[in-house]
Coordinates of C-alpha atoms in Angstrom, one line a residue:
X1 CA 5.8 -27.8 -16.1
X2 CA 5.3 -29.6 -12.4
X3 CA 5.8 -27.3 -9.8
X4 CA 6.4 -28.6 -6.3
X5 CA 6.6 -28.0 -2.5
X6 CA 8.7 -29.9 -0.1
X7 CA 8.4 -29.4 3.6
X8 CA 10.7 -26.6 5.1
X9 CA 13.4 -28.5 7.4
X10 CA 14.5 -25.3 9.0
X11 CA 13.5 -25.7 12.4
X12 CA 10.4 -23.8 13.6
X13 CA 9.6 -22.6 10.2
X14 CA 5.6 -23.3 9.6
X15 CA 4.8 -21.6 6.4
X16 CA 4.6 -23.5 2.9
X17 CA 5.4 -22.1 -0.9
X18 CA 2.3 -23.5 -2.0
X19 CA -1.1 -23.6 -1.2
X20 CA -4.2 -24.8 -2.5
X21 CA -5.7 -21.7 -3.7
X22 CA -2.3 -21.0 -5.2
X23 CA -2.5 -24.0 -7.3
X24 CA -5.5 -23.8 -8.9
X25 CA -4.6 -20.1 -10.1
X26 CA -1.1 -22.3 -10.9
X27 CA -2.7 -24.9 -12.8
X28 CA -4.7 -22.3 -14.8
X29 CA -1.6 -21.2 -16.0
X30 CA -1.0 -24.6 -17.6
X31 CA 1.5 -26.2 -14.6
X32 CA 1.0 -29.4 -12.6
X33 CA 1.1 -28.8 -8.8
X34 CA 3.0 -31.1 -5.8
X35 CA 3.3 -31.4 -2.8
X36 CA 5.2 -33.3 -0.2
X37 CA 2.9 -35.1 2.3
X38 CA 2.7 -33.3 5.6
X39 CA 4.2 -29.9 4.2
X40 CA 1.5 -27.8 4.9
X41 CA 0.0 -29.5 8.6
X42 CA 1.7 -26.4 10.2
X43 CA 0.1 -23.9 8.3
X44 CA -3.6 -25.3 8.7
X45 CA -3.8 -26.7 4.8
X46 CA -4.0 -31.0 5.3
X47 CA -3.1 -33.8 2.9
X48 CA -6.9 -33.8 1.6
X49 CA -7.2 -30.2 1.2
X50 CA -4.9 -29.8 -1.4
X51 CA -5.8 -33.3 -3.4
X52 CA -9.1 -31.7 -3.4
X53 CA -7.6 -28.7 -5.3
X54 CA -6.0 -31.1 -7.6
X55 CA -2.2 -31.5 -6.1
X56 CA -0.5 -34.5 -6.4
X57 CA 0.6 -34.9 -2.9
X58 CA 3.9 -37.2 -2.7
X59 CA 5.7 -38.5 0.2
X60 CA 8.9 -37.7 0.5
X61 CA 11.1 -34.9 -0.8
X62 CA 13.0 -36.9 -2.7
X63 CA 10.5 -37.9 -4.8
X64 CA 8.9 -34.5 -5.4
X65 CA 12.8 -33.1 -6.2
X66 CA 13.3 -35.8 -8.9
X67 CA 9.3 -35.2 -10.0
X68 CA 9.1 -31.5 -10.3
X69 CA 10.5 -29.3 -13.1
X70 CA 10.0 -25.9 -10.6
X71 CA 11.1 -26.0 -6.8
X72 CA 9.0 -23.2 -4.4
X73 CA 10.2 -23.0 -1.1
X74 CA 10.2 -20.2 1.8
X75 CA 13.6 -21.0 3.1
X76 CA 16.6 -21.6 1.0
X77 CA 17.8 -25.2 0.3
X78 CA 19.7 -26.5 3.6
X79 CA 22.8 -28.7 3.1
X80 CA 21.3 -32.0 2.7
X81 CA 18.3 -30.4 0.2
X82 CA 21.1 -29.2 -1.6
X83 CA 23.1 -31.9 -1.4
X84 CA 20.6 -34.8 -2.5
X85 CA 18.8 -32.4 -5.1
X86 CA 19.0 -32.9 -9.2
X87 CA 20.7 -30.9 -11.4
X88 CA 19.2 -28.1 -13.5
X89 CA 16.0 -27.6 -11.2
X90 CA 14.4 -23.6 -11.0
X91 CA 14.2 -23.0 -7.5
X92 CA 12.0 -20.2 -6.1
X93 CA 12.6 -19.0 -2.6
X94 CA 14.4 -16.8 -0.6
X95 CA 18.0 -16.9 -1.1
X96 CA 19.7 -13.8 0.3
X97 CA 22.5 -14.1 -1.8
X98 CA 24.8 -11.2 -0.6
X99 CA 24.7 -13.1 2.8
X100 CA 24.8 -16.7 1.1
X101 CA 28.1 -16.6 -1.3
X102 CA 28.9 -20.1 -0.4
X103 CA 24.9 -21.2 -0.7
X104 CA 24.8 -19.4 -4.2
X105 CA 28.1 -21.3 -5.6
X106 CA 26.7 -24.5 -4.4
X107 CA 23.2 -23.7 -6.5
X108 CA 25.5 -22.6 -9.6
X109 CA 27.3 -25.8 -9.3
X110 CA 24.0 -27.9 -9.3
X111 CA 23.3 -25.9 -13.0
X112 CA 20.0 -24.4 -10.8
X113 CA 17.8 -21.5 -12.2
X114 CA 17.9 -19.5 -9.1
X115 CA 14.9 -16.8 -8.5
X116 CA 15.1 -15.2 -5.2
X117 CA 12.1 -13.6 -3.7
X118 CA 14.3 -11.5 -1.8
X119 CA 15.8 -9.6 -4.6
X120 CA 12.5 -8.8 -6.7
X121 CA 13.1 -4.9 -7.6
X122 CA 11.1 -2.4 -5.5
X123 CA 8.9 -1.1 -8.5
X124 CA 5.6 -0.5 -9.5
X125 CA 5.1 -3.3 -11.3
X126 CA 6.8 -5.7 -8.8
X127 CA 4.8 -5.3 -5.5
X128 CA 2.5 -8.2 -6.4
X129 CA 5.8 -10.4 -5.9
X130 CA 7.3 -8.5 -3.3
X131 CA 7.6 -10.9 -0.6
X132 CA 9.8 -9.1 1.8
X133 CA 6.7 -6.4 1.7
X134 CA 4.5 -9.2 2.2
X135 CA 6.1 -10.9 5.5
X136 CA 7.2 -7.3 6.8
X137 CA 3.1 -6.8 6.8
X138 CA 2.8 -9.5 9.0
X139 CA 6.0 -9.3 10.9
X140 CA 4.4 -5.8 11.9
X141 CA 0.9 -6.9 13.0
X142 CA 2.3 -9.7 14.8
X143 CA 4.6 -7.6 16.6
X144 CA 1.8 -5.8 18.5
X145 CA 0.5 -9.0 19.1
X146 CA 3.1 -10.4 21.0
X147 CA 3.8 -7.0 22.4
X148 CA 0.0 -7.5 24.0
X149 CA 0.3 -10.9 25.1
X150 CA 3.5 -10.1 27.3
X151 CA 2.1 -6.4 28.5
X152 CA 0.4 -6.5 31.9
X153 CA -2.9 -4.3 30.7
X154 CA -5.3 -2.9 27.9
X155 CA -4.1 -1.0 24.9
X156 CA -7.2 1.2 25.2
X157 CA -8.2 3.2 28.3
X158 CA -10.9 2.4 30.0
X159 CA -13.0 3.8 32.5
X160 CA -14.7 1.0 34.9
X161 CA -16.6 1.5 38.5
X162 CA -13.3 -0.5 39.5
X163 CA -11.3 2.4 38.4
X164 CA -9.5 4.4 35.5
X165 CA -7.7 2.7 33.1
X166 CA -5.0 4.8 30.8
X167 CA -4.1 3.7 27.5
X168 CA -1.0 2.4 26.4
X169 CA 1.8 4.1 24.7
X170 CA 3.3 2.9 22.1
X171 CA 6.4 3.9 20.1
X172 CA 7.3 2.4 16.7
X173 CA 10.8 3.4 15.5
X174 CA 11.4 2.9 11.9
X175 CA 8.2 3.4 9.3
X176 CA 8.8 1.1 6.9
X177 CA 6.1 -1.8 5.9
X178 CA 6.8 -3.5 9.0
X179 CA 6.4 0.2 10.8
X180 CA 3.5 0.6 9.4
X181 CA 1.7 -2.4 10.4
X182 CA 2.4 -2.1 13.5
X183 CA 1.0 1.5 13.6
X184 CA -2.4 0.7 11.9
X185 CA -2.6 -2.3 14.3
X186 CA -1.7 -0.5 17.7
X187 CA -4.6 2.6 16.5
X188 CA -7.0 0.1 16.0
X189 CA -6.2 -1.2 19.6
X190 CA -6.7 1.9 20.9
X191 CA -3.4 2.7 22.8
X192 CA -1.6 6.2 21.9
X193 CA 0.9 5.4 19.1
X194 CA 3.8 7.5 18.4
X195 CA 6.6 6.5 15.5
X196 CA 10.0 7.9 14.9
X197 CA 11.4 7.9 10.9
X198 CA 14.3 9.2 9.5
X199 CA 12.4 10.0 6.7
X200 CA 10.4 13.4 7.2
X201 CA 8.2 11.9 4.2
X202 CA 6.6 9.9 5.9
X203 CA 5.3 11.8 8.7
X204 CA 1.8 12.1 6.4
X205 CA 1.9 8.5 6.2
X206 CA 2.1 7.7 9.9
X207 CA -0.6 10.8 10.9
X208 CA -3.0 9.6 8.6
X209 CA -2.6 6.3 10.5
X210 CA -3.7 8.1 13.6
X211 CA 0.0 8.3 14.9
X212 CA 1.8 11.1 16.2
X213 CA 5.3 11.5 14.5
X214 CA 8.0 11.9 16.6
X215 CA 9.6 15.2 14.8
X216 CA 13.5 16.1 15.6
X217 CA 14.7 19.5 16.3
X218 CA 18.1 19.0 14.1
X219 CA 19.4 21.5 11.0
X220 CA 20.8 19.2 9.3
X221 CA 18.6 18.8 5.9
X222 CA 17.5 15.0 6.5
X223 CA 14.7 15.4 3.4
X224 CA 16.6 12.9 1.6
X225 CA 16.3 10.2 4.4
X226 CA 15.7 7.2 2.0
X227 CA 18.1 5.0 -0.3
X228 CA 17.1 2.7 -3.6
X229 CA 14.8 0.4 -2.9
X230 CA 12.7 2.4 0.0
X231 CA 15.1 1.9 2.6
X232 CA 16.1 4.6 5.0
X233 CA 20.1 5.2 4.8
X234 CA 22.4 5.4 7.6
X235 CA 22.6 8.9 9.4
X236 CA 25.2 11.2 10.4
X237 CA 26.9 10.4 13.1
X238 CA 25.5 14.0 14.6
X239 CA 21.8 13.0 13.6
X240 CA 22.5 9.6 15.4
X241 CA 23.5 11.4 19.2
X242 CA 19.9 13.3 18.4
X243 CA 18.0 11.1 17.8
X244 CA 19.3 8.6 20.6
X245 CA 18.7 11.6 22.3
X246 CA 15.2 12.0 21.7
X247 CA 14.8 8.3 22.6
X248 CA 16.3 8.5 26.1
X249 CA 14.0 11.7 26.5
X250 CA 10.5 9.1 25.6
X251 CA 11.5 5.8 27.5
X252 CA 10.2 6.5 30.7
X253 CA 7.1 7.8 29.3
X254 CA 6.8 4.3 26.7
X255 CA 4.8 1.3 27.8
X256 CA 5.7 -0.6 24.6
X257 CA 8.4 0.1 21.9
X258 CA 8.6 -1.7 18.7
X259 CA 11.5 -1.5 16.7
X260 CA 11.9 -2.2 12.7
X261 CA 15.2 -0.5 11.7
X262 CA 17.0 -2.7 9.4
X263 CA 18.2 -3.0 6.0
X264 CA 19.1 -6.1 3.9
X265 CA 22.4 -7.1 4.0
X266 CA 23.4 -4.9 7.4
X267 CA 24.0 -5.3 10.7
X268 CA 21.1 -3.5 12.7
X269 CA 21.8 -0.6 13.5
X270 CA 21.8 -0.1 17.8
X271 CA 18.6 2.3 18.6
X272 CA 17.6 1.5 21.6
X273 CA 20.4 1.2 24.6
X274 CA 21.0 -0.3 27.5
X275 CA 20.4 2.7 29.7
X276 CA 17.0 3.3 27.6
X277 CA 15.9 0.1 28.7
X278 CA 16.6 0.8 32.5
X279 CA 14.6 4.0 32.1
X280 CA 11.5 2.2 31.4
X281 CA 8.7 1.3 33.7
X282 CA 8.3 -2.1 35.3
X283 CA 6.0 -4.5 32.9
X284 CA 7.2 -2.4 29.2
X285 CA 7.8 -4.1 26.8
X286 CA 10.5 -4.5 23.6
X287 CA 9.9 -6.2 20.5
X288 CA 12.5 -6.2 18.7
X289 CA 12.0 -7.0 14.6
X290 CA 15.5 -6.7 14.0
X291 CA 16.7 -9.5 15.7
X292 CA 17.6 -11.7 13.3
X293 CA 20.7 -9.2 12.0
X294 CA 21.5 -8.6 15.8
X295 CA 18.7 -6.5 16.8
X296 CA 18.0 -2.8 17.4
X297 CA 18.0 -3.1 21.2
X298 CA 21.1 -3.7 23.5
X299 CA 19.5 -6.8 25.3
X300 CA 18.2 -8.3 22.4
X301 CA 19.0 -12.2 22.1
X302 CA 17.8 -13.7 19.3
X303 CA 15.1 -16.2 19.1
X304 CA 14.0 -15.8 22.9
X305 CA 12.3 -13.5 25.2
X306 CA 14.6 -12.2 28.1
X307 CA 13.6 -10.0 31.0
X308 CA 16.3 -7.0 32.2
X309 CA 16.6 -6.4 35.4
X310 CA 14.1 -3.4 36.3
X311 CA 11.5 -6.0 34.6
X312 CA 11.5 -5.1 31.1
X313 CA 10.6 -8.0 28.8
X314 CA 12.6 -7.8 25.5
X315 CA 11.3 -9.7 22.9
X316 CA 13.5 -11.4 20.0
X317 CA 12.0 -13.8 18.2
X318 CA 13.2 -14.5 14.3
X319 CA 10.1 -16.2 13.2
X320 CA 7.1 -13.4 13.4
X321 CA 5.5 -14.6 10.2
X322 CA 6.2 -18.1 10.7
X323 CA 4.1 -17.8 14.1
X324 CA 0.9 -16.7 11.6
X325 CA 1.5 -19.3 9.2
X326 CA -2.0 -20.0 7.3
X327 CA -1.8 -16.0 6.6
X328 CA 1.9 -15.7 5.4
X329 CA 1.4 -18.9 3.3
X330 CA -1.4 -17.6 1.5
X331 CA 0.4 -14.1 1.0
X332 CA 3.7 -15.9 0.6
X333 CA 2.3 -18.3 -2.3
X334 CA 0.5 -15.3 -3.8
X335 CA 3.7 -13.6 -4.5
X336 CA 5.1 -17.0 -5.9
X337 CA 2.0 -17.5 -8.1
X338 CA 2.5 -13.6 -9.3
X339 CA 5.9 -14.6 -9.8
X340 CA 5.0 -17.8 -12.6
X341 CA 2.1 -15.7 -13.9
X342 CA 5.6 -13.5 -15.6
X343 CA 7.9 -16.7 -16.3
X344 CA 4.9 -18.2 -18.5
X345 CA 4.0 -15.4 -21.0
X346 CA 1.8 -17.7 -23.3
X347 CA 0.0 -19.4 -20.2
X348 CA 1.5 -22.6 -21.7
X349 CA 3.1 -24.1 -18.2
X350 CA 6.1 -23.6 -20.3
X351 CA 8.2 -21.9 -18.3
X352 CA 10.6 -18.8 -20.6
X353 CA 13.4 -16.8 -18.3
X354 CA 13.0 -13.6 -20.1
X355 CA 16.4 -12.0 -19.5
X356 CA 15.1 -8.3 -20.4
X357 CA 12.4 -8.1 -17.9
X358 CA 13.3 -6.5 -15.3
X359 CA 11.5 -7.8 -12.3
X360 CA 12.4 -11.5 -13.7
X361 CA 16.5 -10.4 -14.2
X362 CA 16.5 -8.8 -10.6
X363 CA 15.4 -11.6 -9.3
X364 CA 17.3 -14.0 -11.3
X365 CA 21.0 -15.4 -9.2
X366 CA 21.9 -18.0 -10.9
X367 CA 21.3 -19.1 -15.0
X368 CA 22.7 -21.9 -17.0
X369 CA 25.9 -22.4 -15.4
X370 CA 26.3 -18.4 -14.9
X371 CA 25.6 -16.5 -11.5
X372 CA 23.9 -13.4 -12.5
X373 CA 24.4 -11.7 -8.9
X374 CA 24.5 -9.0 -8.7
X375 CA 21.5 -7.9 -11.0
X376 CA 22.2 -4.6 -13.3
X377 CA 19.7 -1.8 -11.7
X378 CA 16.5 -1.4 -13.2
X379 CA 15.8 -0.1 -16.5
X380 CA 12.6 1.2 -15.3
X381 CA 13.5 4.3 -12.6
X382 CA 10.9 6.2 -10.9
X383 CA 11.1 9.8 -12.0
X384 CA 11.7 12.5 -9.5
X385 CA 9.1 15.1 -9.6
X386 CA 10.5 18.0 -10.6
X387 CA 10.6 21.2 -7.8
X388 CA 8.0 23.6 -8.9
X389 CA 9.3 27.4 -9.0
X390 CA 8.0 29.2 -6.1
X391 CA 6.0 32.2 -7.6
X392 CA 6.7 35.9 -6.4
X393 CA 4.1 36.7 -4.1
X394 CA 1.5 39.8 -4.8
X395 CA 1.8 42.9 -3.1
X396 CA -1.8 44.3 -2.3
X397 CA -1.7 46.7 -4.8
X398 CA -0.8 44.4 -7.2
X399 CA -3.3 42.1 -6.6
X400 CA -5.8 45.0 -6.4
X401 CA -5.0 46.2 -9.7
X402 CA -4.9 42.7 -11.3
X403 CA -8.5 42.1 -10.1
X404 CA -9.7 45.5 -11.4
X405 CA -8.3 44.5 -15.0
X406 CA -9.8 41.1 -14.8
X407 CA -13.3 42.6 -13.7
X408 CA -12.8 45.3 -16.6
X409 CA -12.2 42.6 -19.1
X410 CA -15.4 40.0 -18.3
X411 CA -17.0 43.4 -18.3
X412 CA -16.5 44.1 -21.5
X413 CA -16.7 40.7 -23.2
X414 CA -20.3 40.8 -21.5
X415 CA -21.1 44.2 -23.2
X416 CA -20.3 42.9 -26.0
X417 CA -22.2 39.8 -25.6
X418 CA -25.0 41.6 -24.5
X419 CA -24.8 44.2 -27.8
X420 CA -24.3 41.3 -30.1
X421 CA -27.3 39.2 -28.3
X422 CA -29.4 42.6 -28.9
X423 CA -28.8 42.9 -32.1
X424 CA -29.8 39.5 -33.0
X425 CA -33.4 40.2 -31.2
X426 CA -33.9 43.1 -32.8
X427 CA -33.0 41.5 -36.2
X428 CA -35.4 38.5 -35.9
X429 CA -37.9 41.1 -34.3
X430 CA -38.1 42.8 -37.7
X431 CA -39.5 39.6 -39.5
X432 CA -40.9 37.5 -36.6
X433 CA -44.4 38.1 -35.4
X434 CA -45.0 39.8 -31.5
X435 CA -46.3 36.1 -30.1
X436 CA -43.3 34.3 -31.0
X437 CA -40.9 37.1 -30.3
X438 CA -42.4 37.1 -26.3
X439 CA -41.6 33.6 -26.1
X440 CA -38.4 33.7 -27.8
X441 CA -37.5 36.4 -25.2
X442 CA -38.6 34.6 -22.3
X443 CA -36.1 31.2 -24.1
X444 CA -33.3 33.8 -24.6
X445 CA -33.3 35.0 -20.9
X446 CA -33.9 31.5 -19.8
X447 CA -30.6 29.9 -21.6
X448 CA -28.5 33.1 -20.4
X449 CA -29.3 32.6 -16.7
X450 CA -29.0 28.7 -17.1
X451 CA -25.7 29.2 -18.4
X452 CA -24.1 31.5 -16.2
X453 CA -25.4 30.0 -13.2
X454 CA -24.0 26.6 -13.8
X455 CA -20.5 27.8 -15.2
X456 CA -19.6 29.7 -12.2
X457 CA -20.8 26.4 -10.0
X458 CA -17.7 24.3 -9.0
X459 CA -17.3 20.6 -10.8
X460 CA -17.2 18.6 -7.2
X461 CA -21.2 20.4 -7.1
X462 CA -22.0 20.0 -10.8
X463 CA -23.9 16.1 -9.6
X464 CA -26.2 17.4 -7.1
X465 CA -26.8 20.8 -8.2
X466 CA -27.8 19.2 -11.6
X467 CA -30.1 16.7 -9.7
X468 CA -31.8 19.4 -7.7
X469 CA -32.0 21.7 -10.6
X470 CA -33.4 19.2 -13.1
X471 CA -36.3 18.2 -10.2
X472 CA -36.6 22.6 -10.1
X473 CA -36.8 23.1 -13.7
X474 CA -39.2 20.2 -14.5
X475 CA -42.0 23.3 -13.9
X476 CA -42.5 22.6 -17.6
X477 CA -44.5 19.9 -16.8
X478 CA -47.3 22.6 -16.3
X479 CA -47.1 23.2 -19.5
X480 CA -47.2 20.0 -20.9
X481 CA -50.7 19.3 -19.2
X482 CA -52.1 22.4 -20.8
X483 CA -51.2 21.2 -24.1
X484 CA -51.8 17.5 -24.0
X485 CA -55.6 18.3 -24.9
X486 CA -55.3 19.9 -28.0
X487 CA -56.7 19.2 -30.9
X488 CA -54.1 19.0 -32.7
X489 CA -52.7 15.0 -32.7
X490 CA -49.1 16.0 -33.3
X491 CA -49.4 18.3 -30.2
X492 CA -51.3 15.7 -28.1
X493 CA -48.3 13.6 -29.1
X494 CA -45.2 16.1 -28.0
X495 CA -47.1 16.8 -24.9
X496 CA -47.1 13.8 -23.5
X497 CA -43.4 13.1 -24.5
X498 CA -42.7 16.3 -22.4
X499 CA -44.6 14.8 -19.5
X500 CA -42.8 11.5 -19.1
X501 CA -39.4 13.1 -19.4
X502 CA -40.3 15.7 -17.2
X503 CA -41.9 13.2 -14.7
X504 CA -38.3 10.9 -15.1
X505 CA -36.9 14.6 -13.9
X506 CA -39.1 15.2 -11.2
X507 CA -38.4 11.9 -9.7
X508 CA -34.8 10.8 -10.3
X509 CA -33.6 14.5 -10.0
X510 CA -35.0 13.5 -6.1
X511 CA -33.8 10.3 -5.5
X512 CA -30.2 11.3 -7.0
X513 CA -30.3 14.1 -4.0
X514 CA -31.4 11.8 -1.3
X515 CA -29.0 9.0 -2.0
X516 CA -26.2 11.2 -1.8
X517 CA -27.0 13.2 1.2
X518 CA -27.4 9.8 2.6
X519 CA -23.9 9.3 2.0
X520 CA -22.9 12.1 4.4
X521 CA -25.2 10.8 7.5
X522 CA -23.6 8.2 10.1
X523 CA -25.5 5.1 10.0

């Protein structure tokens, strides 16, 4: 099938469904790739650039609706797409159809197969085409960014003959992809990065980052802070007053807050007040990644930057990933290519809308005449790890008198061993002669030591205990040069054998050693 991108007409919008890397994993597949002349300008990717990746580059949209079996776009269709488009196209884009009933009809009418990228299930074997996870990345990153750009001085502290510098300090509220980008980005900068979740799972997440979490002292059991599809749920009214609490408690102390609480669908919920933005210093900074759904922050306005009174810049732009376009295209299309890589099982470019898979059906709005919004959930659910049952704990003299009965039982399986063992030796004594028995002794002793001492070693030291032990043991070669001049050809013959793999020991038991301390040094 064709497959083709026409140039966004929302305004502002710089990012592109299709790009030339894209295509050639797309035309591997078995599709034909389009484009419409000038559609990817914004995003750094020229006419010439994707003819060399053998697009067919068209010039206007109207051509490339009537041309192309597959439609990808980042925004949905606006009126006069819609309007002038052909019937019974598959469109690819984000739709937001719980927000777009009159949008969705309008695609139903027009007999479209309607995949939104918004709607691809949060499961394991979706993240490939998760696009929201793919723009909330960015969205994240770019949020520091801008938060930099409008903040009067370094992330990092410095200390300069001109003076001290202290590092910023930033406060992320909400931990979610977005959250998380923005924490990883404003470590790396350097400033002192603290984050806020409902969730207390993700309190690892965030310290592993190099955050501190912001913890709340509340009762109420908030363990279960998250809703299907990774989102965190409303709270309590009573959580809410504590938490807004805690906020008004950090402002004056925040150079830079970043806030990312929203779910599909809702309003945003109101985090950050009026009175908490008055609190801050002179020269902070908002930025505000819930704008587009009204936006965490009293003063937020969407789509411009505002300034409060005590000199507080709030920042509300709609558009983060759009403003890093070349990156969110290539992301963007990757999730699109992922996407086709599922709708052509027989990597035929024939296209097959396989109703039982699940990422395809969750994603699927409209179909033949039918909308298929809302999707049934998921056959595939996660499975909830099962609470393990706390043991009773041991008393000392319990756990005294379980140690003695452990001890008393290896103790007697060794006796036994040991009285066994003996009574083999003696046995083979009776018929063996005194030379071999003094070396069979000595081979005995030597694979009951060997044994014991590497059993009771831990596996995560079995690798370089076995390469220091091999280089130890490889003693033998002694007696391999002792016996490599005998008379004897067969002898001559072993001897040498012994001395090459003892030699391999010697040297790669060494070299196995070295490399791997090597891995503990700073370079």
């Amino acid at each position: 099938m064709k497959i083709g991108a026409p140039r966004e007409l929302e305004p502002g919008e710089a990012r592109v469904a299709l790009t030339p890397e894209s295509a050639g994993r797309l035309q591997k597949l078995g599709h034909e790739c389009l484009v419409e002349s000038g559609a990817g300008l914004a995003a750094s990717f020229s006419d010439d650039t994707y003819r060399a990746a053998g697009v067919k580059v068209v010039d206007t949209a109207a051509e490339l609706w009537a041309e192309a079996d597959v439609i990808a776009k980042v925004r949905a269709p606006m009126p006069q797409e819609l309007d002038a488009a052909p019937d019974g196209k598959t469109l690819i884009s984000f739709v937001w159809p719980a927000q777009n009933e009159e949008l969705l009809a309008k695609l139903n009418a027009k007999r479209m197969t309607v995949l939104a990228m918004d709607m691809v299930p949060r499961i394991s074997r979706a993240q490939k085409m998760d696009a929201l996870s793919s723009m909330a990345n960015i969205a994240g990153y770019r949020a520091v960014i801008e938060a930099g750009n409008n903040f009067g001085r370094f992330f990092t502290g410095q200390v300069t003959a001109a003076g001290k510098v202290p590092p910023a300090k930033v406060l992320v509220v909400g931990a979610g992809v977005a959250g998380l980008a923005a924490i990883g980005t404003s470590v790396a900068l350097g400033a002192m990065t603290y984050a806020f979740d409902v969730r207390p799972e993700v309190a690892e997440q965030i310290e592993s980052m190099g955050a501190e979490f912001v913890f709340l002292d509340f009762e109420e059991d908030q363990t279960d802070g998250a809703e299907t599809g990774g989102y965190a749920k409303p709270s309590s009214p009573e959580f809410r007053e504590k938490q807004l609490e805690k906020f008004r408690e950090l402002a004056p102390e925040m150079d830079i807050v970043i806030t990312t609480a929203l779910i599909p669908g809702r309003p945003a919920p109101k985090l950050w007040l009026e009175d908490m933005v008055k609190a801050m210093k002179p020269g902070s900074v908002v930025v505000d990644l819930a704008a587009e759904r009204g936006g965490n922050c009293d003063l937020t306005v969407p789509d411009q930057k505002v300034v409060s009174e005590n000199g507080v810049t709030i920042v509300g732009y709609t558009d983060f990933p759009s403003r890093m376009a070349t990156q969110a295209s290539n992301l963007y299309s990757t999730n699109i290519r992922h996407m086709m890589d599922d709708l052509t099982p027989e990597k035929d470019g024939v296209v097959v809308v396989n109703m039982e898979d699940d990422v395809i059906r969750g994603a699927l709005v409209c179909h033949e005449g039918e909308i298929t919004f809302p999707p049934p959930p998921p056959k595939v659910k996660a499975i909830a790890a099962q609470p393990k049952k706390k043991e009773p704990e041991e008393t000392p003299e319990q756990k005294a008198a379980r140690e003695l009965a452990e001890f008393k039982k290896a103790a007697n399986r060794s006796t036994a061993l040991l009285g066994v063992g003996g009574g083999l030796l003696l046995l083979v004594g009776t018929v063996a002669p005194a030379s071999f028995m003094q070396h069979f002794i000595v081979f005995v002793l030597a694979c009951f030591v060997g044994f014991h001492v590497i059993w009771n070693v831990a596996h995560s030291l079995h690798t370089p205990l076995m390469a220091i032990t091999n280089a130890i043991s490889s003693i033998i070669i002694l007696g391999a040069l002792l016996q490599i001049g005998s008379a004897s050809g067969v002898v001559t013959v072993l001897a040498a054998l012994s001395v090459l793999m003892a030699s391999v020991n010697i040297f790669g038991g060494f070299l196995v050693t070295r490399r791997m301390l090597a891995m503990f040094q700073k370079s």
